[in-house]
Coordinates of N, CA, C and O in Angstrom, one line a residue:
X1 N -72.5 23.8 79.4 CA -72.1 24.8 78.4 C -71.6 24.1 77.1 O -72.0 24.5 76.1
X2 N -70.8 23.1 77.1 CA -70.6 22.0 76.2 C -71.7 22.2 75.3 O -71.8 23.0 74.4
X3 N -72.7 21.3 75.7 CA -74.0 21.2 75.0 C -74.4 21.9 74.5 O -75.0 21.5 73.5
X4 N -74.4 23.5 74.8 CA -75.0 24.1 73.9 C -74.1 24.5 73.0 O -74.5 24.8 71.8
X5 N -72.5 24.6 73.4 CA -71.6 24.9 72.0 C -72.0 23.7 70.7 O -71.9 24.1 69.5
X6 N -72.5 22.3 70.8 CA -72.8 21.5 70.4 C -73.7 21.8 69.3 O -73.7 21.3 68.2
X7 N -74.6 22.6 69.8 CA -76.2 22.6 69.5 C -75.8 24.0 68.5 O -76.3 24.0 67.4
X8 N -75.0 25.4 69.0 CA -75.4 26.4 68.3 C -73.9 26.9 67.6 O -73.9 27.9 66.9
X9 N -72.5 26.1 67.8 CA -71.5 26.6 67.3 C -70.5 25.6 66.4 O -69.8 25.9 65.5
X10 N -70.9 24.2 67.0 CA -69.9 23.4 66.5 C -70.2 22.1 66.0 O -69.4 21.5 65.4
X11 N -71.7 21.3 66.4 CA -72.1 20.4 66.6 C -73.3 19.9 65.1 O -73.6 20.8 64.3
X12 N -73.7 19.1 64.9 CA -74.6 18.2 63.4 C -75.5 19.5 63.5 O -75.4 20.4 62.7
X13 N -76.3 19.6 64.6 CA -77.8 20.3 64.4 C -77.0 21.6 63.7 O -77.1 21.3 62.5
X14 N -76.4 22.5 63.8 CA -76.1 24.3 63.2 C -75.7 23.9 61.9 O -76.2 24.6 61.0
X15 N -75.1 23.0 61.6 CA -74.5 22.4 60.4 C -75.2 21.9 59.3 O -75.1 22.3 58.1
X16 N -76.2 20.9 59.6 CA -77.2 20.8 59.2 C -78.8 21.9 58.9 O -79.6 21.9 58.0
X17 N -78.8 22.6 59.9 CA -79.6 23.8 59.6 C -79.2 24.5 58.8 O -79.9 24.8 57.8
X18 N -78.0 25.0 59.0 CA -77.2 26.0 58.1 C -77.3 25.5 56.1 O -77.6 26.2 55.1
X19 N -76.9 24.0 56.4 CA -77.1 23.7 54.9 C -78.1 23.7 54.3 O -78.3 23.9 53.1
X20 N -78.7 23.6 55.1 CA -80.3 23.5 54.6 C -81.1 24.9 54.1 O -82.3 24.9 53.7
X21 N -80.7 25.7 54.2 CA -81.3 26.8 54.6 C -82.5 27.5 55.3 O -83.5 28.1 54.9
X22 N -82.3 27.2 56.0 CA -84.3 26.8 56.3 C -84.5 28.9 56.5 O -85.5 29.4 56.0
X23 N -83.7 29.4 57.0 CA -83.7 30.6 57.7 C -83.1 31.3 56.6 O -82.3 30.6 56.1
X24 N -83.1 32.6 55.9 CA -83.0 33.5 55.3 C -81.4 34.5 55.8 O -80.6 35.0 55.1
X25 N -81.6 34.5 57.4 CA -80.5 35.0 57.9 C -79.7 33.8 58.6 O -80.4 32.9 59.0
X26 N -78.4 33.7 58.7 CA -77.7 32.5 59.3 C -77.4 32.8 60.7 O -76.6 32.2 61.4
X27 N -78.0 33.6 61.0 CA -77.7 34.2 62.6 C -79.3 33.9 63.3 O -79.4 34.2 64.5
X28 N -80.5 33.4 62.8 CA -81.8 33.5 63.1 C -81.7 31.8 64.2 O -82.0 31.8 65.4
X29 N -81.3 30.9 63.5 CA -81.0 30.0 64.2 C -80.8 29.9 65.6 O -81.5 29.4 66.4
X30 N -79.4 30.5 65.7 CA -78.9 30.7 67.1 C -79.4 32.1 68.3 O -79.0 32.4 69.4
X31 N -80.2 32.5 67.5 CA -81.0 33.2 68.4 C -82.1 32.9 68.8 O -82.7 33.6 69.6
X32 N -82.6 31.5 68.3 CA -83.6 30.5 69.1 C -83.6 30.0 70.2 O -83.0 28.9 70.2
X33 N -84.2 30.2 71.1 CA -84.3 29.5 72.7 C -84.4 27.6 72.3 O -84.6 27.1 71.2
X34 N -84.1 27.0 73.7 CA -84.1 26.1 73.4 C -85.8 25.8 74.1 O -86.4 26.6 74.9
X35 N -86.2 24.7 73.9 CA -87.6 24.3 74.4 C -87.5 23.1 75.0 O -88.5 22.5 75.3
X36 N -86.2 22.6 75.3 CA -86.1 21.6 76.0 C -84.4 21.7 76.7 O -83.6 22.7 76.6
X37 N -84.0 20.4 77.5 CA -82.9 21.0 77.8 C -81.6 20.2 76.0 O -81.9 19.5 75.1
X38 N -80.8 20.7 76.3 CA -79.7 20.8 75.5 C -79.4 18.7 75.2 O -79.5 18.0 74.2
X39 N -79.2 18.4 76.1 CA -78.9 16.8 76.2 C -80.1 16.2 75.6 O -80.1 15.2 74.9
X40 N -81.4 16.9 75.7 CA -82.7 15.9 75.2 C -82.7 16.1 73.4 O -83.0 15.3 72.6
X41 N -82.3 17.6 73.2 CA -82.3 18.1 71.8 C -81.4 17.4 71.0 O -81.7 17.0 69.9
X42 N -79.7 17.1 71.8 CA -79.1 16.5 70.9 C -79.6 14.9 70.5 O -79.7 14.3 69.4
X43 N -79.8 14.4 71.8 CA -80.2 13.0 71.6 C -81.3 13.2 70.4 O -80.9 13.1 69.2
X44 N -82.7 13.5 70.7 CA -83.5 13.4 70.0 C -82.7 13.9 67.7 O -83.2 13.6 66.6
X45 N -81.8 14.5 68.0 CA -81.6 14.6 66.7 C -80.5 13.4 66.3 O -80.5 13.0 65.2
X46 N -79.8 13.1 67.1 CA -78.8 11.6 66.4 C -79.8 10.5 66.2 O -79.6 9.9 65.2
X47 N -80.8 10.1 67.0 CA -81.4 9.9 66.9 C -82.1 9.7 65.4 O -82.3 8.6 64.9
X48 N -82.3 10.6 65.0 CA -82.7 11.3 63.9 C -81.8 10.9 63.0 O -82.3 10.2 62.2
X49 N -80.5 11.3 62.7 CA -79.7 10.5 62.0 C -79.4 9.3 61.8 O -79.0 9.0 60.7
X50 N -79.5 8.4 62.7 CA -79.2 7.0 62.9 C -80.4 6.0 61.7 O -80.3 4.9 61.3
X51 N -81.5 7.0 61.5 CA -82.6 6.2 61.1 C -82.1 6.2 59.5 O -82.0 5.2 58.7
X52 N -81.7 7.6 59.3 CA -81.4 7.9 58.1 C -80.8 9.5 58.0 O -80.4 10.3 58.8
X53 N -81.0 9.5 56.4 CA -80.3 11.0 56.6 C -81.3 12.3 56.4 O -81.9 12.4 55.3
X54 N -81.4 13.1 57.3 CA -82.4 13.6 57.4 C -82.9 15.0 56.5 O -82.2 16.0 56.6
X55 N -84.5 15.1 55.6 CA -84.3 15.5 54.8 C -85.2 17.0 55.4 O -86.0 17.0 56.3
X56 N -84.9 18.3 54.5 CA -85.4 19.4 54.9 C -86.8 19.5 55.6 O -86.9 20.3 56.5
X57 N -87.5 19.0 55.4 CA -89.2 19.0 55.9 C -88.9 18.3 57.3 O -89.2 18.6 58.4
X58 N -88.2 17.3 57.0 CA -88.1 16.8 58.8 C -87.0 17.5 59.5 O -86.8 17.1 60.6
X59 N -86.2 18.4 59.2 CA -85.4 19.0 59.9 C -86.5 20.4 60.4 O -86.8 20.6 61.6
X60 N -86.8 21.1 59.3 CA -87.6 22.1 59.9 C -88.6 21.3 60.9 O -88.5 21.8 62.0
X61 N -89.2 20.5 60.9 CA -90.3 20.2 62.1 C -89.6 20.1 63.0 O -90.2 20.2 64.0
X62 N -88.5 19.8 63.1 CA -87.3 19.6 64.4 C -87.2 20.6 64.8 O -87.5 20.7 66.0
X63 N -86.8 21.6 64.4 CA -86.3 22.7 64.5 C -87.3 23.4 65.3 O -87.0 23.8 66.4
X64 N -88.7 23.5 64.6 CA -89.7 24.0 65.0 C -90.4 23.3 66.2 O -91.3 23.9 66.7
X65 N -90.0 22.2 66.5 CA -90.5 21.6 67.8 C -89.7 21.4 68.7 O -90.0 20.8 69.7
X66 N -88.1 22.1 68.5 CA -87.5 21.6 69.4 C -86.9 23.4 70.2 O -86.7 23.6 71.4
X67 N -86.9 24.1 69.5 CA -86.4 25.5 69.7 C -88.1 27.0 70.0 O -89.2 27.1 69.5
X68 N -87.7 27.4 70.5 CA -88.5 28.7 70.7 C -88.1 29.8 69.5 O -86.9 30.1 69.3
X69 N -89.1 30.3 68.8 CA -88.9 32.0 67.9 C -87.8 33.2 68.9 O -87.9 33.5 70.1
X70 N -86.9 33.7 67.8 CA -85.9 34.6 68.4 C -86.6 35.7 69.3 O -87.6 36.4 68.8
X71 N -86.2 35.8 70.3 CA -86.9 36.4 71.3 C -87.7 36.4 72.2 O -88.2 37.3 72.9
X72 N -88.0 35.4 72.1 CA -89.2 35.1 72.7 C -88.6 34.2 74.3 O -89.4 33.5 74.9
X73 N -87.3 34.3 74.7 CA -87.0 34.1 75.7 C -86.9 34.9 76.8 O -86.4 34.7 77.9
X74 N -87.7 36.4 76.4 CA -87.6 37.8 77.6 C -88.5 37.7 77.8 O -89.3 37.1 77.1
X75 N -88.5 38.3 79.0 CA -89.9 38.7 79.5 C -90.0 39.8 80.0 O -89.0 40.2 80.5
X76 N -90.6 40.3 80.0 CA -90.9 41.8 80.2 C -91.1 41.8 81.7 O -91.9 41.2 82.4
X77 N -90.0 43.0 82.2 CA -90.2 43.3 83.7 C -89.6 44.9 83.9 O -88.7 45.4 83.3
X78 N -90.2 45.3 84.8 CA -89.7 46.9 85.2 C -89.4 46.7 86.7 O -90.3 46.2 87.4
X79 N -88.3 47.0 87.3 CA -88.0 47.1 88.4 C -89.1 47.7 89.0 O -89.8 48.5 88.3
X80 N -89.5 47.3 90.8 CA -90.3 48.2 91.5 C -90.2 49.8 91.5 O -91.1 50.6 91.3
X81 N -88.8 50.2 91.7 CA -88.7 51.5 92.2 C -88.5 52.3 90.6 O -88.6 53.5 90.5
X82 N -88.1 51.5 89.5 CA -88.5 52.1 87.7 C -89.8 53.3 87.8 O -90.9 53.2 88.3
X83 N -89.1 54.4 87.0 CA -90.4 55.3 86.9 C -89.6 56.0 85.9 O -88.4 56.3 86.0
X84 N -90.6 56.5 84.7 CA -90.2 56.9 83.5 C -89.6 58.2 83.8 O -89.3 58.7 82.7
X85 N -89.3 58.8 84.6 CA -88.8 59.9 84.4 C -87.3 60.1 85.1 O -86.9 61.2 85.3
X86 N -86.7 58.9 85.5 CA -85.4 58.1 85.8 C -84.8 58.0 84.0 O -83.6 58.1 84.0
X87 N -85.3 58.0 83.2 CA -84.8 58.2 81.6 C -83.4 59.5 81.7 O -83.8 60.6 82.0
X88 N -82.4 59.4 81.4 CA -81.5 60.0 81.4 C -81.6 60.9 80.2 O -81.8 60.4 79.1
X89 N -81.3 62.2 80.3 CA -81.2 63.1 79.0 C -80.8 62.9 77.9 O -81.5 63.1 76.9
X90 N -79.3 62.5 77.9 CA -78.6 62.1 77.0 C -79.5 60.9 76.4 O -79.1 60.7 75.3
X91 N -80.6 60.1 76.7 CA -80.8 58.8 75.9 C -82.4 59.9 75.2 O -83.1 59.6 74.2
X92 N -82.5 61.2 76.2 CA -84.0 61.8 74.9 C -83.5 62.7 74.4 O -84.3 63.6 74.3
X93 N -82.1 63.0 73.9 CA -81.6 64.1 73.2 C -80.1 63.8 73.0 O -79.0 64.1 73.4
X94 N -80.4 63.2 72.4 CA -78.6 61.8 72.1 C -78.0 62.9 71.6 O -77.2 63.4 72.3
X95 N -78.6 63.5 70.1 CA -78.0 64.7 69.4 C -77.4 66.4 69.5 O -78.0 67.3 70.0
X96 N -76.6 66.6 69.1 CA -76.3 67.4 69.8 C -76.9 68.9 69.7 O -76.9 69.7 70.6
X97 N -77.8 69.1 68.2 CA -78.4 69.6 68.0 C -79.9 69.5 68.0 O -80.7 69.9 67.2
X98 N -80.2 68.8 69.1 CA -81.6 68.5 70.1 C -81.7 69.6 70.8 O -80.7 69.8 71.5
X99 N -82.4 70.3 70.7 CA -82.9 71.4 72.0 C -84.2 70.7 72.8 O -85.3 70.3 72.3
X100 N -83.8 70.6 73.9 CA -85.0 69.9 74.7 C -86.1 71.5 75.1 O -87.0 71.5 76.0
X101 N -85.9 72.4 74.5 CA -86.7 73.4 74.5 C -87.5 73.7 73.8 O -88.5 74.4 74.1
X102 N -87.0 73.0 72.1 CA -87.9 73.0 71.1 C -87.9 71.9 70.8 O -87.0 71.4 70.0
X103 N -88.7 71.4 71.2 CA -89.3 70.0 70.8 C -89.1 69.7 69.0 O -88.9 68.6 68.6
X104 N -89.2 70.9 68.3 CA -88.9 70.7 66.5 C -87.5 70.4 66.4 O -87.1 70.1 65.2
X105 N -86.4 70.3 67.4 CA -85.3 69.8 67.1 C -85.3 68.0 67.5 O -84.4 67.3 67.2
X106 N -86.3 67.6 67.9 CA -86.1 66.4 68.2 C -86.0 65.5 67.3 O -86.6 65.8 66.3
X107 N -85.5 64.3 67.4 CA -85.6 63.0 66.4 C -87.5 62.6 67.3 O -87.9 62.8 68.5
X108 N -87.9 62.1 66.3 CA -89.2 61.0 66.3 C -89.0 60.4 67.7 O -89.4 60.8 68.8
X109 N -88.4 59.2 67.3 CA -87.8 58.3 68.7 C -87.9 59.3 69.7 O -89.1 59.6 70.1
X110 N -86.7 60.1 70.4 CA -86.8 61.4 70.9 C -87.8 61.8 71.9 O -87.9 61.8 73.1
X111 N -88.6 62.3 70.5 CA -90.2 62.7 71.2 C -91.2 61.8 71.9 O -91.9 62.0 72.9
X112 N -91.1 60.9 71.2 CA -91.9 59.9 71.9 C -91.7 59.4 73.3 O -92.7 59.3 74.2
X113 N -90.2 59.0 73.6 CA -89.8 58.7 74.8 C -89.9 60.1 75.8 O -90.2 59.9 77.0
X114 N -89.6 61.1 75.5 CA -90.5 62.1 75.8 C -91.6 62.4 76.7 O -91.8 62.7 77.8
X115 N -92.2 62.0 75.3 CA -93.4 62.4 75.5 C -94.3 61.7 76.3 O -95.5 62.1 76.6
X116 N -93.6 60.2 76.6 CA -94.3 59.2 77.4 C -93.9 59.4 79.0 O -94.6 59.3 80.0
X117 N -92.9 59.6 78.8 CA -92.5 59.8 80.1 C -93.1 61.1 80.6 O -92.1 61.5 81.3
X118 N -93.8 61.8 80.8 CA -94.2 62.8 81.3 C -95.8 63.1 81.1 O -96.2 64.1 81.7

């Protein structure tokens, strides 16, 4: 757990990303999977330091070779016994002025989950 405080809270790599700006949002970072384990990432980046100081074009290729795109750590699964119409009311008629009677009071969202489910 260390390691990854290292890598995404306290440690060169966030610090150095961060300065750099490579990412638009400063939270995009740390929502990157790692693509290796945590010990091989830091090494390979001191590493990286030691030679010299390392400049934006080689940080992003690190970055990009060392981490997975945000999200891309789920995987899509539905329990066996999951069946769409286990959907609770309250999540297809959040609003209170939803009539599940007239479908024209629905939100979009709403209908769709709805309308899938059945």
């Amino acid at each position: 757990m260390q390691l990854l405080r290292n890598i995404y809270c306290t440690g060169e790599v966030l610090h150095h990303v961060q300065l750099a700006k490579i990412f638009t949002d400063d939270k995009h970072f740390v929502d990157m999977g790692l693509l290796y384990a945590p010990a091989e990432i830091i090494s390979k980046f001191q590493n990286m330091l030691k030679n010299h100081t390392i400049d934006r074009a080689q940080l992003i290729e690190f970055v990009n070779t060392s981490f997975a795109p945000p999200g891309t750590e789920f995987e899509e699964w539905n329990p066996q016994d999951w069946h769409k119409s286990f959907i609770p009311m309250c999540l297809v008629f959040p609003c209170a002025n939803e009539n599940k009677d007239d479908p024209s009071t629905m939100s979009q969202a709403a209908l769709e989950i709805f309308v899938d489910s059945y």
